[in-house]
Each structure stands twice: as structure tokens, then as C-alpha cells.
mmCIF file of C-alpha atoms and ligand atoms in Angstrom:
data_model
loop_
_atom_site.group_PDB
_atom_site.id
_atom_site.type_symbol
_atom_site.label_atom_id
_atom_site.label_comp_id
_atom_site.label_asym_id
_atom_site.label_seq_id
_atom_site.Cartn_x
_atom_site.Cartn_y
_atom_site.Cartn_z
ATOM 1 C CA UNK A 643 -14.250 10.229 24.632
ATOM 2 C CA UNK A 644 -12.450 7.367 23.101
ATOM 3 C CA UNK A 645 -9.573 8.120 20.926
ATOM 4 C CA UNK A 646 -10.304 8.701 17.281
ATOM 5 C CA UNK A 647 -7.676 6.868 15.163
ATOM 6 C CA UNK A 648 -6.356 7.209 11.783
ATOM 7 C CA UNK A 649 -7.796 3.922 10.470
ATOM 8 C CA UNK A 650 -8.638 1.465 13.028
ATOM 9 C CA UNK A 651 -9.724 -2.164 11.937
ATOM 10 C CA UNK A 652 -13.106 -2.483 11.190
ATOM 11 C CA UNK A 653 -14.774 -5.796 11.326
ATOM 12 C CA UNK A 654 -17.734 -7.084 9.019
ATOM 13 C CA UNK A 655 -19.187 -9.158 12.199
ATOM 14 C CA UNK A 656 -18.737 -12.202 9.773
ATOM 15 C CA UNK A 657 -15.267 -12.875 11.174
ATOM 16 C CA UNK A 658 -15.976 -14.887 14.145
ATOM 17 C CA UNK A 659 -18.075 -17.074 12.342
ATOM 18 C CA UNK A 660 -15.387 -18.126 9.911
ATOM 19 C CA UNK A 661 -12.863 -18.573 12.500
ATOM 20 C CA UNK A 662 -15.135 -21.088 14.322
ATOM 21 C CA UNK A 663 -15.097 -23.096 11.195
ATOM 22 C CA UNK A 664 -11.591 -23.034 11.331
ATOM 23 C CA UNK A 665 -11.154 -24.121 14.773
ATOM 24 C CA UNK A 666 -13.746 -26.968 14.163
ATOM 25 C CA UNK A 667 -11.803 -28.174 11.033
ATOM 26 C CA UNK A 668 -8.622 -28.077 13.084
ATOM 27 C CA UNK A 669 -6.771 -26.404 10.225
ATOM 28 C CA UNK A 670 -5.628 -23.733 12.706
ATOM 29 C CA UNK A 671 -2.105 -23.854 10.702
ATOM 30 C CA UNK A 672 -0.582 -23.736 8.593
ATOM 31 C CA UNK A 673 -2.803 -23.651 5.538
ATOM 32 C CA UNK A 674 -6.308 -24.763 4.982
ATOM 33 C CA UNK A 675 -9.726 -23.891 3.012
ATOM 34 C CA UNK A 676 -9.760 -20.406 4.171
ATOM 35 C CA UNK A 677 -6.447 -19.550 2.403
ATOM 36 C CA UNK A 678 -7.887 -20.704 -0.972
ATOM 37 C CA UNK A 679 -10.997 -18.918 -0.363
ATOM 38 C CA UNK A 680 -9.193 -15.809 0.520
ATOM 39 C CA UNK A 681 -7.010 -15.864 -2.562
ATOM 40 C CA UNK A 682 -10.059 -16.933 -4.560
ATOM 41 C CA UNK A 683 -11.763 -13.845 -3.262
ATOM 42 C CA UNK A 684 -9.085 -11.366 -4.059
ATOM 43 C CA UNK A 685 -8.773 -12.736 -7.689
ATOM 44 C CA UNK A 686 -12.447 -12.625 -8.308
ATOM 45 C CA UNK A 687 -12.579 -9.070 -7.007
ATOM 46 C CA UNK A 688 -9.472 -7.626 -8.587
ATOM 47 C CA UNK A 689 -9.609 -9.662 -11.946
ATOM 48 C CA UNK A 690 -6.042 -10.819 -11.164
ATOM 49 C CA UNK A 691 -5.447 -14.561 -12.318
ATOM 50 C CA UNK A 692 -3.115 -15.470 -9.280
ATOM 51 C CA UNK A 693 -3.250 -14.267 -6.013
ATOM 52 C CA UNK A 694 -0.877 -15.419 -3.141
ATOM 53 C CA UNK A 695 -1.737 -15.237 0.606
ATOM 54 C CA UNK A 696 1.488 -14.150 2.783
ATOM 55 C CA UNK A 697 2.336 -12.787 6.002
ATOM 56 C CA UNK A 698 2.580 -9.138 5.169
ATOM 57 C CA UNK A 699 2.824 -6.909 1.773
ATOM 58 C CA UNK A 700 6.458 -6.339 2.572
ATOM 59 C CA UNK A 701 6.936 -10.290 2.148
ATOM 60 C CA UNK A 702 5.241 -10.057 -0.910
ATOM 61 C CA UNK A 703 7.475 -7.253 -2.328
ATOM 62 C CA UNK A 704 10.582 -9.418 -1.079
ATOM 63 C CA UNK A 705 9.182 -12.514 -3.150
ATOM 64 C CA UNK A 706 8.358 -10.270 -6.163
ATOM 65 C CA UNK A 707 12.166 -9.111 -6.228
ATOM 66 C CA UNK A 708 13.345 -12.572 -5.815
ATOM 67 C CA UNK A 709 11.073 -13.967 -8.631
ATOM 68 C CA UNK A 710 12.288 -11.202 -11.011
ATOM 69 C CA UNK A 711 15.558 -12.254 -10.425
ATOM 70 C CA UNK A 712 16.623 -8.657 -8.549
ATOM 71 C CA UNK A 713 20.185 -9.462 -6.825
ATOM 72 C CA UNK A 714 23.258 -7.918 -5.279
ATOM 73 C CA UNK A 715 24.052 -4.754 -7.072
ATOM 74 C CA UNK A 716 21.147 -4.447 -9.443
ATOM 75 C CA UNK A 717 19.226 -0.967 -9.609
ATOM 76 C CA UNK A 718 15.428 -0.784 -8.519
ATOM 77 C CA UNK A 719 13.476 2.395 -9.149
ATOM 78 C CA UNK A 720 11.067 3.407 -6.476
ATOM 79 C CA UNK A 721 8.843 6.043 -5.560
ATOM 80 C CA UNK A 722 10.388 8.039 -2.818
ATOM 81 C CA UNK A 723 7.036 9.376 -1.190
ATOM 82 C CA UNK A 724 5.990 6.233 0.297
ATOM 83 C CA UNK A 725 6.289 3.942 3.740
ATOM 84 C CA UNK A 726 9.404 2.092 4.319
ATOM 85 C CA UNK A 727 7.692 -1.402 3.424
ATOM 86 C CA UNK A 728 7.412 -0.497 -0.082
ATOM 87 C CA UNK A 729 11.298 -0.537 -0.492
ATOM 88 C CA UNK A 730 12.923 -2.564 2.183
ATOM 89 C CA UNK A 731 12.936 -5.503 0.003
ATOM 90 C CA UNK A 732 15.379 -3.912 -2.001
ATOM 91 C CA UNK A 733 17.925 -3.703 0.831
ATOM 92 C CA UNK A 734 16.993 -7.407 1.464
ATOM 93 C CA UNK A 735 18.329 -8.405 -1.988
ATOM 94 C CA UNK A 736 21.241 -6.087 -1.560
ATOM 95 C CA UNK A 737 20.168 -4.184 -4.482
ATOM 96 C CA UNK A 738 20.396 -0.481 -4.893
ATOM 97 C CA UNK A 739 17.356 1.750 -4.690
ATOM 98 C CA UNK A 740 16.838 4.784 -7.017
ATOM 99 C CA UNK A 741 14.217 7.277 -5.525
ATOM 100 C CA UNK A 742 11.946 9.309 -7.805
ATOM 101 C CA UNK A 743 10.208 12.106 -6.526
ATOM 102 C CA UNK A 744 6.413 13.093 -6.805
ATOM 103 C CA UNK A 745 4.720 15.591 -9.135
ATOM 104 C CA UNK A 746 1.358 17.464 -8.747
ATOM 105 C CA UNK A 747 -0.387 14.082 -8.263
ATOM 106 C CA UNK A 748 1.565 13.420 -5.018
ATOM 107 C CA UNK A 749 2.608 10.257 -6.836
ATOM 108 C CA UNK A 750 5.658 9.262 -9.144
ATOM 109 C CA UNK A 751 6.388 11.720 -11.677
ATOM 110 C CA UNK A 752 6.726 10.314 -15.092
ATOM 111 C CA UNK A 753 9.201 13.048 -16.279
ATOM 112 C CA UNK A 754 11.337 12.369 -13.099
ATOM 113 C CA UNK A 755 11.230 8.596 -13.814
ATOM 114 C CA UNK A 756 12.609 9.180 -17.366
ATOM 115 C CA UNK A 757 15.349 11.405 -15.853
ATOM 116 C CA UNK A 758 16.257 8.523 -13.423
ATOM 117 C CA UNK A 759 16.558 5.891 -15.903
ATOM 118 C CA UNK A 760 18.987 8.117 -17.966
ATOM 119 C CA UNK A 761 20.803 8.566 -14.770
ATOM 120 C CA UNK A 762 21.198 5.190 -13.369
ATOM 121 C CA UNK A 763 24.671 3.769 -13.371
ATOM 122 C CA UNK A 764 23.535 0.766 -14.913
ATOM 123 C CA UNK A 765 19.887 -0.034 -16.274
ATOM 124 C CA UNK A 766 17.262 -0.557 -13.521
ATOM 125 C CA UNK A 767 15.896 -3.956 -13.708
ATOM 126 C CA UNK A 768 12.349 -2.911 -11.911
ATOM 127 C CA UNK A 769 10.218 -0.021 -10.831
ATOM 128 C CA UNK A 770 8.155 -0.471 -7.545
ATOM 129 C CA UNK A 771 5.486 2.677 -7.603
ATOM 130 C CA UNK A 772 3.113 3.137 -4.566
ATOM 131 C CA UNK A 773 -0.686 4.156 -5.143
ATOM 132 C CA UNK A 774 -0.146 6.631 -2.463
ATOM 133 C CA UNK A 775 -2.975 6.856 0.371
ATOM 134 C CA UNK A 776 -5.227 4.611 -2.109
ATOM 135 C CA UNK A 777 -5.040 7.173 -4.980
ATOM 136 C CA UNK A 778 -3.556 5.425 -8.333
ATOM 137 C CA UNK A 779 -0.624 6.805 -9.973
ATOM 138 C CA UNK A 780 -0.322 8.126 -13.914
ATOM 139 C CA UNK A 781 -0.244 4.369 -14.660
ATOM 140 C CA UNK A 782 -0.653 5.008 -18.415
ATOM 141 C CA UNK A 783 2.573 6.760 -18.510
ATOM 142 C CA UNK A 784 4.388 4.829 -16.144
ATOM 143 C CA UNK A 785 3.570 1.478 -18.156
ATOM 144 C CA UNK A 786 4.782 3.016 -21.235
ATOM 145 C CA UNK A 787 8.171 4.290 -19.786
ATOM 146 C CA UNK A 788 8.357 0.670 -18.499
ATOM 147 C CA UNK A 789 7.715 -0.994 -21.616
ATOM 148 C CA UNK A 790 9.908 1.117 -23.599
ATOM 149 C CA UNK A 791 12.875 0.434 -21.332
ATOM 150 C CA UNK A 792 12.159 -3.153 -20.684
ATOM 151 C CA UNK A 793 11.843 -2.444 -16.747
ATOM 152 C CA UNK A 794 9.404 -4.657 -14.671
ATOM 153 C CA UNK A 795 6.670 -3.091 -12.936
ATOM 154 C CA UNK A 796 5.918 -3.709 -9.371
ATOM 155 C CA UNK A 797 2.597 -2.000 -8.085
ATOM 156 C CA UNK A 798 2.654 -1.435 -4.287
ATOM 157 C CA UNK A 799 -1.131 -1.287 -4.109
ATOM 158 C CA UNK A 800 -0.652 -1.748 -0.065
ATOM 159 C CA UNK A 801 -3.091 1.035 0.355
ATOM 160 C CA UNK A 802 -5.399 0.949 -2.815
ATOM 161 C CA UNK A 803 -7.094 -2.434 -2.771
ATOM 162 C CA UNK A 804 -10.318 -1.445 -4.383
ATOM 163 C CA UNK A 805 -8.935 1.658 -6.336
ATOM 164 C CA UNK A 806 -9.635 1.678 -10.040
ATOM 165 C CA UNK A 807 -7.849 3.191 -13.172
ATOM 166 C CA UNK A 808 -10.206 3.189 -16.353
ATOM 167 C CA UNK A 809 -12.428 0.550 -14.561
ATOM 168 C CA UNK A 810 -9.658 -1.612 -14.003
ATOM 169 C CA UNK A 811 -8.367 -2.565 -10.653
ATOM 170 C CA UNK A 812 -4.963 -1.091 -9.232
ATOM 171 C CA UNK A 813 -2.666 -4.069 -8.673
ATOM 172 C CA UNK A 814 -3.575 -5.413 -12.265
ATOM 173 C CA UNK A 815 -1.339 -3.310 -14.543
ATOM 174 C CA UNK A 816 2.029 -4.220 -13.375
ATOM 175 C CA UNK A 817 3.936 -7.512 -13.727
ATOM 176 C CA UNK A 818 3.315 -8.225 -10.084
ATOM 177 C CA UNK A 819 1.635 -6.247 -7.137
ATOM 178 C CA UNK A 820 0.981 -6.508 -3.543
ATOM 179 C CA UNK A 821 -2.110 -5.742 -1.350
ATOM 180 C CA UNK A 822 -1.624 -5.225 2.473
ATOM 181 C CA UNK A 823 -4.042 -6.565 5.184
ATOM 182 C CA UNK A 824 -2.048 -4.810 7.805
ATOM 183 C CA UNK A 825 -4.134 -3.636 10.850
ATOM 184 C CA UNK A 826 -4.513 0.008 9.573
ATOM 185 C CA UNK A 827 -5.252 -0.839 5.916
ATOM 186 C CA UNK A 828 -8.617 -0.406 4.202
ATOM 187 C CA UNK A 829 -9.324 -4.117 5.070
ATOM 188 C CA UNK A 830 -7.124 -6.073 7.595
ATOM 189 C CA UNK A 831 -6.369 -9.722 8.648
ATOM 190 C CA UNK A 832 -4.645 -8.184 11.645
ATOM 191 C CA UNK A 833 -1.510 -8.540 9.437
ATOM 192 C CA UNK A 834 -1.148 -10.028 6.053
ATOM 193 C CA UNK A 835 -0.456 -9.330 2.550
ATOM 194 C CA UNK A 836 -1.475 -10.729 -1.172
ATOM 195 C CA UNK A 837 0.917 -10.871 -4.191
ATOM 196 C CA UNK A 838 -0.732 -11.131 -7.436
ATOM 197 C CA UNK A 839 0.271 -11.454 -10.962
ATOM 198 C CA UNK A 840 -0.830 -12.618 -14.292
ATOM 199 C CA UNK A 841 2.138 -15.037 -14.628
ATOM 200 C CA UNK A 842 1.163 -18.374 -13.184
ATOM 201 C CA UNK A 843 5.049 -19.418 -12.972
ATOM 202 C CA UNK A 844 5.893 -16.653 -10.984
ATOM 203 C CA UNK A 845 3.185 -17.065 -8.325
ATOM 204 C CA UNK A 846 4.115 -20.712 -8.232
ATOM 205 C CA UNK A 847 7.662 -19.680 -7.730
ATOM 206 C CA UNK A 848 6.913 -17.133 -4.858
ATOM 207 C CA UNK A 849 4.770 -19.966 -3.257
ATOM 208 C CA UNK A 850 7.721 -22.172 -3.083
ATOM 209 C CA UNK A 851 9.837 -19.637 -1.915
ATOM 210 C CA UNK A 852 7.133 -18.524 0.729
ATOM 211 C CA UNK A 853 7.180 -22.151 2.118
ATOM 212 C CA UNK A 854 10.848 -22.694 2.980
ATOM 213 C CA UNK A 855 11.692 -23.675 -0.837
ATOM 214 C CA UNK A 856 11.129 -27.488 -0.035
ATOM 215 C CA UNK A 857 11.878 -29.443 -3.074
ATOM 216 C CA UNK A 858 9.375 -32.381 -3.930
ATOM 217 C CA UNK A 859 10.640 -35.141 -2.171
ATOM 218 C CA UNK A 860 9.248 -37.208 0.840
ATOM 219 C CA UNK A 861 11.953 -36.063 2.952
ATOM 220 C CA UNK A 862 13.259 -32.368 3.353
ATOM 221 C CA UNK A 863 15.455 -31.335 0.058
ATOM 222 C CA UNK A 864 16.916 -27.805 -0.500
ATOM 223 C CA UNK A 865 18.465 -26.527 -3.656
ATOM 224 C CA UNK A 866 18.011 -22.868 -2.574
ATOM 225 C CA UNK A 867 16.658 -20.846 0.291
ATOM 226 C CA UNK A 868 13.193 -19.608 1.048
ATOM 227 C CA UNK A 869 11.256 -18.063 3.488
ATOM 228 C CA UNK A 870 8.387 -18.636 6.083
ATOM 229 C CA UNK A 871 6.014 -16.075 4.682
ATOM 230 C CA UNK A 872 2.702 -17.853 4.108
ATOM 231 C CA UNK A 873 -0.647 -16.699 5.597
ATOM 232 C CA UNK A 874 -2.130 -18.870 8.592
ATOM 233 C CA UNK A 875 -5.750 -20.276 7.994
ATOM 234 C CA UNK A 876 -7.064 -18.327 10.975
ATOM 235 C CA UNK A 877 -5.884 -14.923 9.480
ATOM 236 C CA UNK A 878 -7.349 -15.926 6.171
ATOM 237 C CA UNK A 879 -10.796 -16.644 7.643
ATOM 238 C CA UNK A 880 -10.949 -13.020 8.951
ATOM 239 C CA UNK A 881 -9.863 -11.991 5.053
ATOM 240 C CA UNK A 882 -12.671 -13.811 3.594
ATOM 241 C CA UNK A 883 -15.245 -11.837 5.932
ATOM 242 C CA UNK A 884 -13.344 -8.537 5.224
ATOM 243 C CA UNK A 885 -13.374 -8.830 1.490
ATOM 244 C CA UNK A 886 -17.250 -9.307 1.495
ATOM 245 C CA UNK A 887 -17.405 -5.795 2.698
ATOM 246 C CA UNK A 888 -14.740 -4.135 0.425
ATOM 247 C CA UNK A 889 -16.980 -2.170 -1.853
ATOM 248 C CA UNK A 890 -18.818 -0.736 1.319
ATOM 249 C CA UNK A 891 -15.403 0.243 2.930
ATOM 250 C CA UNK A 892 -14.209 2.216 -0.272
ATOM 251 C CA UNK A 893 -17.536 3.727 -0.664
ATOM 252 C CA UNK A 894 -17.163 4.902 2.993
ATOM 253 C CA UNK A 895 -13.777 6.095 2.620
ATOM 254 C CA UNK A 896 -14.707 8.135 -0.085
ATOM 255 C CA UNK A 897 -17.730 9.499 1.656
ATOM 256 C CA UNK A 898 -15.468 10.632 4.469
ATOM 257 C CA UNK A 899 -13.291 12.488 2.165
ATOM 258 C CA UNK A 900 -16.206 14.135 0.381
ATOM 259 C CA UNK A 901 -17.218 15.407 3.990
ATOM 260 C CA UNK A 902 -13.933 16.732 5.075
ATOM 261 C CA UNK A 903 -13.710 18.485 1.500
ATOM 262 C CA UNK A 904 -17.264 19.996 2.379
ATOM 263 C CA UNK A 905 -16.374 21.460 5.542
ATOM 264 C CA UNK A 906 -12.999 22.690 4.829
ATOM 265 C CA UNK A 907 -13.279 23.721 1.122
ATOM 266 C CA UNK A 908 -13.511 27.301 1.734
ATOM 267 C CA UNK A 909 -10.110 27.524 3.300
ATOM 268 C CA UNK A 910 -7.904 29.092 0.932
ATOM 269 C CA UNK A 911 -4.509 27.492 2.361
ATOM 270 C CA UNK A 912 -6.025 23.877 2.401
ATOM 271 C CA UNK A 913 -5.294 21.517 -0.639
ATOM 272 C CA UNK A 914 -6.360 17.910 -0.683
ATOM 273 C CA UNK A 915 -4.383 15.104 -2.420
ATOM 274 C CA UNK A 916 -5.787 15.214 -6.024
ATOM 275 C CA UNK A 917 -7.351 12.275 -8.030
ATOM 276 C CA UNK A 918 -5.839 11.765 -11.414
ATOM 277 C CA UNK A 919 -8.451 11.963 -14.367
ATOM 278 C CA UNK A 920 -9.958 8.503 -14.973
ATOM 279 C CA UNK A 921 -9.194 6.873 -11.723
ATOM 280 C CA UNK A 922 -11.200 6.273 -8.671
ATOM 281 C CA UNK A 923 -9.064 6.007 -5.588
ATOM 282 C CA UNK A 924 -9.893 4.563 -2.066
ATOM 283 C CA UNK A 925 -9.164 7.658 -0.403
ATOM 284 C CA UNK A 926 -7.603 5.186 2.501
ATOM 285 C CA UNK A 927 -6.720 8.271 4.509
ATOM 286 C CA UNK A 928 -7.995 11.542 3.644
ATOM 287 C CA UNK A 929 -4.668 13.891 3.409
ATOM 288 C CA UNK A 930 -4.276 17.640 2.763
ATOM 289 C CA UNK A 931 -1.451 20.367 2.924
ATOM 290 C CA UNK A 932 -1.604 23.696 4.537
ATOM 291 C CA UNK A 933 0.100 26.553 2.800
ATOM 292 C CA UNK A 934 0.882 28.641 5.937
ATOM 293 C CA UNK A 935 -0.148 26.730 8.952
ATOM 294 C CA UNK A 936 2.338 24.342 10.541
ATOM 295 C CA UNK A 937 0.841 20.600 10.605
ATOM 296 C CA UNK A 938 2.564 19.988 13.718
ATOM 297 C CA UNK A 939 0.395 22.644 15.513
ATOM 298 C CA UNK A 940 -2.971 20.936 13.974
ATOM 299 C CA UNK A 941 -1.853 17.773 14.833
ATOM 300 C CA UNK A 942 -1.151 18.874 18.779
ATOM 301 C CA UNK A 943 -4.683 20.592 18.833
ATOM 302 C CA UNK A 944 -6.471 17.442 17.427
ATOM 303 C CA UNK A 945 -4.325 15.306 19.822
ATOM 304 C CA UNK A 946 -5.249 17.149 23.006
ATOM 305 C CA UNK A 947 -8.745 16.390 22.042
ATOM 306 C CA UNK A 948 -7.919 12.585 21.757
ATOM 307 C CA UNK A 949 -7.742 12.763 18.055
ATOM 308 C CA UNK A 950 -4.986 10.995 16.036
ATOM 309 C CA UNK A 951 -3.622 12.639 12.766
ATOM 310 C CA UNK A 952 -0.167 12.318 11.522
ATOM 311 C CA UNK A 953 2.483 13.821 9.115
ATOM 312 C CA UNK A 954 2.556 12.747 5.542
ATOM 313 C CA UNK A 955 5.153 9.992 4.755
ATOM 314 C CA UNK A 956 8.615 11.205 5.115
ATOM 315 C CA UNK A 957 10.206 10.835 1.573
ATOM 316 C CA UNK A 958 12.774 7.796 1.464
ATOM 317 C CA UNK A 959 15.330 10.213 0.173
ATOM 318 C CA UNK A 960 15.116 12.261 3.268
ATOM 319 C CA UNK A 961 15.441 9.156 5.450
ATOM 320 C CA UNK A 962 18.952 8.627 7.223
ATOM 321 C CA UNK A 963 18.921 4.835 6.259
ATOM 322 C CA UNK A 964 19.135 6.231 2.645
ATOM 323 C CA UNK A 965 21.569 8.821 2.852
ATOM 324 C CA UNK A 966 24.017 7.481 0.325
ATOM 325 C CA UNK A 967 20.969 6.173 -2.181
ATOM 326 C CA UNK A 968 20.453 7.883 -5.634
ATOM 327 C CA UNK A 969 17.609 10.140 -5.680
ATOM 328 C CA UNK A 970 15.992 12.175 -8.571
ATOM 329 C CA UNK A 971 14.003 14.868 -6.721
ATOM 330 C CA UNK A 972 12.792 18.455 -7.520
ATOM 331 C CA UNK A 973 11.755 19.143 -3.947
ATOM 332 C CA UNK A 974 7.950 18.021 -4.450
ATOM 333 C CA UNK A 975 7.351 15.374 -1.655
ATOM 334 C CA UNK A 976 9.789 17.376 0.856
ATOM 335 C CA UNK A 977 7.409 19.971 0.587
ATOM 336 C CA UNK A 978 4.452 17.766 0.885
ATOM 337 C CA UNK A 979 5.665 16.235 3.996
ATOM 338 C CA UNK A 980 6.560 19.711 5.555
ATOM 339 C CA UNK A 981 3.183 21.008 4.870
ATOM 340 C CA UNK A 982 0.831 17.936 5.128
ATOM 341 C CA UNK A 983 -1.234 15.726 7.308
ATOM 342 C CA UNK A 984 -3.548 12.709 7.424
ATOM 343 C CA UNK A 985 -6.778 13.172 8.907
ATOM 344 C CA UNK A 986 -8.957 10.293 10.755
ATOM 345 C CA UNK A 987 -10.229 8.012 7.963
ATOM 346 C CA UNK A 988 -11.773 5.184 9.994
ATOM 347 C CA UNK A 989 -14.916 3.719 8.039
ATOM 348 C CA UNK A 990 -16.771 3.398 11.589
ATOM 349 C CA UNK A 991 -16.238 6.853 12.439
ATOM 350 C CA UNK A 992 -19.345 9.142 12.500
ATOM 351 C CA UNK A 993 -20.310 12.015 10.417
ATOM 352 C CA UNK A 994 -20.313 14.098 13.660
ATOM 353 C CA UNK A 995 -16.875 13.120 14.388
ATOM 354 C CA UNK A 996 -15.649 14.570 11.280
ATOM 355 C CA UNK A 997 -17.547 17.759 11.425
ATOM 356 C CA UNK A 998 -16.114 18.115 15.044
ATOM 357 C CA UNK A 999 -12.672 17.671 13.433
ATOM 358 C CA UNK A 1000 -13.163 20.168 10.892
ATOM 359 C CA UNK A 1001 -14.184 22.558 13.473
ATOM 360 C CA UNK A 1002 -11.228 22.203 15.553
ATOM 361 C CA UNK A 1003 -8.977 22.725 12.528
ATOM 362 C CA UNK A 1004 -11.199 25.710 11.427
ATOM 363 C CA UNK A 1005 -10.723 27.225 15.114
ATOM 364 C CA UNK A 1006 -7.074 26.464 14.932
ATOM 365 C CA UNK A 1007 -6.475 28.266 11.732
HETATM 366 C C1 PLP B 324 1.402 -0.618 4.572
HETATM 367 C C2 PLP B 324 2.348 -0.453 3.525
HETATM 368 C C3 PLP B 324 3.236 -1.375 3.200
HETATM 369 C C4 PLP B 324 3.557 -2.880 4.040
HETATM 370 O O1 PLP B 324 2.378 -3.441 4.098
HETATM 371 P P1 PLP B 324 2.533 -4.892 4.999
HETATM 372 O O2 PLP B 324 1.430 -5.526 4.882
HETATM 373 O O3 PLP B 324 2.489 -4.050 6.661
HETATM 374 O O4 PLP B 324 3.850 -5.120 4.997
HETATM 375 C C5 PLP B 324 4.035 -1.258 2.129
HETATM 376 N N1 PLP B 324 3.806 -0.212 1.243
HETATM 377 C C6 PLP B 324 2.770 0.613 1.554
HETATM 378 C C7 PLP B 324 2.638 1.931 0.552
HETATM 379 C C8 PLP B 324 2.149 0.703 2.855
HETATM 380 O O5 PLP B 324 1.230 1.792 3.374
#
């Protein structure tokens, strides 16, 4: 049997047609019509005013911090329960992260966020919040706190492209936001990211920095340093084809979750990641915790049947890299990490696959 992966790429079928157009035009690199089309499709879908196609979401977060003027010695708040790509840019800027733990939503806790602001050695300049596994965090409370405190809000919507909160797309609430098109995300360009903002000046500045910060001269003139962070036209062609099926992919991700829930709901020790009121997440990965059973045992049993599953993200405040970082935590994400797993959630997997996986889990319990 072929291995069942957590979230493998799922092509729409149109990608190669668009790539062929790129080859015919010979705009293989660097930029070209498909980069513009890809950015426009993300703007149209999400409702954000300005999108910038980049080599990754990590690059997008780096540009966001640069544009917002985060620099050496500054403090940046961040969800602790997330993937490293969410917070590496804080280190790129020689700034100091302050990690904030989760609450019962599994996403950042608004009350611990307030505590973190109160305990920060200096006023933090920005907050990076993750919409974990495609589920939206408590945006209304988070936005209110940021507004009151004068802290810039950056949404890490890497996993939540297509998620909504009160009918508005995730990634359009903060000052800036990123979506990821990495290989395992809900859509993929093989690797890539999009930075969005309502603020046109910021996106223009990010674009300038993403293309080596070349000043507007015939020769190469530089007043500051930039990066080589733009997306290629070939990858943007894949992105355009992928955006056409985003609704279908979100629908299928949610269906996969519903099937897991149906088959496993009668097991008292299993708890699924919640969905906060007023939101509709992408269920990028179906995730759950076991009250008694060790996740490692389940992961091993599935692996023997050539099925990939994984522990939940290890919180940033538990990482050796951040042993000296400031953190406000109450054990919530640590417990989730110790008890939880991600189940295969690829949109091309069959309903029978899901039933079989649930059979294996039930057998193991
Ligand atoms: C994947 C991911 C990133 C990084 O995205 P890239 O496009 O791979 O750089 C950042 N944050 C979260 C929460 C992610 O899941």
C-alpha cells in the first residue's frame, strides 16, 4: 500500500497548462504575468487590498517585521504553540520573542497575552498570532488588546488560508499577514508565501526589500540592504491553478474532520481541537488529544501500516533554542504537545482510508 501522508500536495490538473504558458512566454524568471495573476487571485479571494508573492511565508514574516521597524532589542509577542517558521524572523531581526501560551481554544490566550504585555521589560512592538491547524484564534479579543496597547498585529495565517471569522477571511484582520504555499499546506506552489496588508505603502516597501532593495536608478544603487525573496513566475503559475480549487479543498478538509469525528466521537478519552464561536476554520490537519493513551503508541501503530501521523507542534518555550526567552505559560500547550497527534488529512485521501485509520486507533485503545 502507498504511504498515506499527513497533507501531501493535491494538484488541480490545471497547473501544467499554466506552466506551459510560462514556458511559451519564456518568462521563466524572475517575475512575469503569473506572479501578478497569483497576487490578484489571493486579493480577490481574501478581500485583502494588497498581496505580495514571495519565496515563503517565513520570508513574508521577516519582511513584515522589517517594514514595521522591528529591530535589535525590540520585543515581539508570539503564540508559543506554533511552528518555528512563525517566529524565526524575530531572531533574524535580533529582537526578543515573548511567548504566550494557549487557552482551551488551543490558540493564544487573550488573558495570558495581557499578562505578557504587563510583564514585558519594555513595551512590545508587535504580536505574531498563529491560527493553528487552520482554526481561527480569538481575534476580537486579540485585536482589542493590540489596539488598546498600540501593538502591531501580524497574523500567521500560513495554515489558515480560506478560514473565516464572522464571514471575513483570516489574514485580513491584522496590520499584516502571511499565507504559506509550502508543500504540506492546504494549497501549494511547491514552496512559497504571500504577504498581505491593507497598507499599500508597507507592501510597496516589502516588495522593494524582497528584490534586493534596488534604488530607482539605471545602474545598481543601494541605500539599504534587502533580500532575494520574490516568487518565480513558474511557481506562481502553480499558485493560480491552486487558488481555483481553494473552496473545494477547504470543504474536503472539513469533511475529513467530520468523518474522523463521526468514527471516534464515542471514545471518551479523545478530544478534538475546538472551533471558536463565529469562526469556520480550514481543519488543515485533523488534530486530537488522548487523555490516557500515549500518542507515541498510536503513531507507531499507524506507521507500521505505512500511515504518517505526528505529535502536535512542540511549543516554542519548550525548545532548546528559546531556553532563555521570556514566556507566559500555564502548562496548556505543553499538555497538548504531550497528549496530542495530527492525523492524515490530505484532500485526496479516500473516506475508506479514514475509516481504516479510525479502526486502527480504536483497536489500539
Ligand atoms: C508552514 C508554516 C510557516 C512557514 O511557512 P513557509 O511558507 O514554509 O515558510 C509558518 N507558520 C506556520 C504556523 C506554519 O505552519
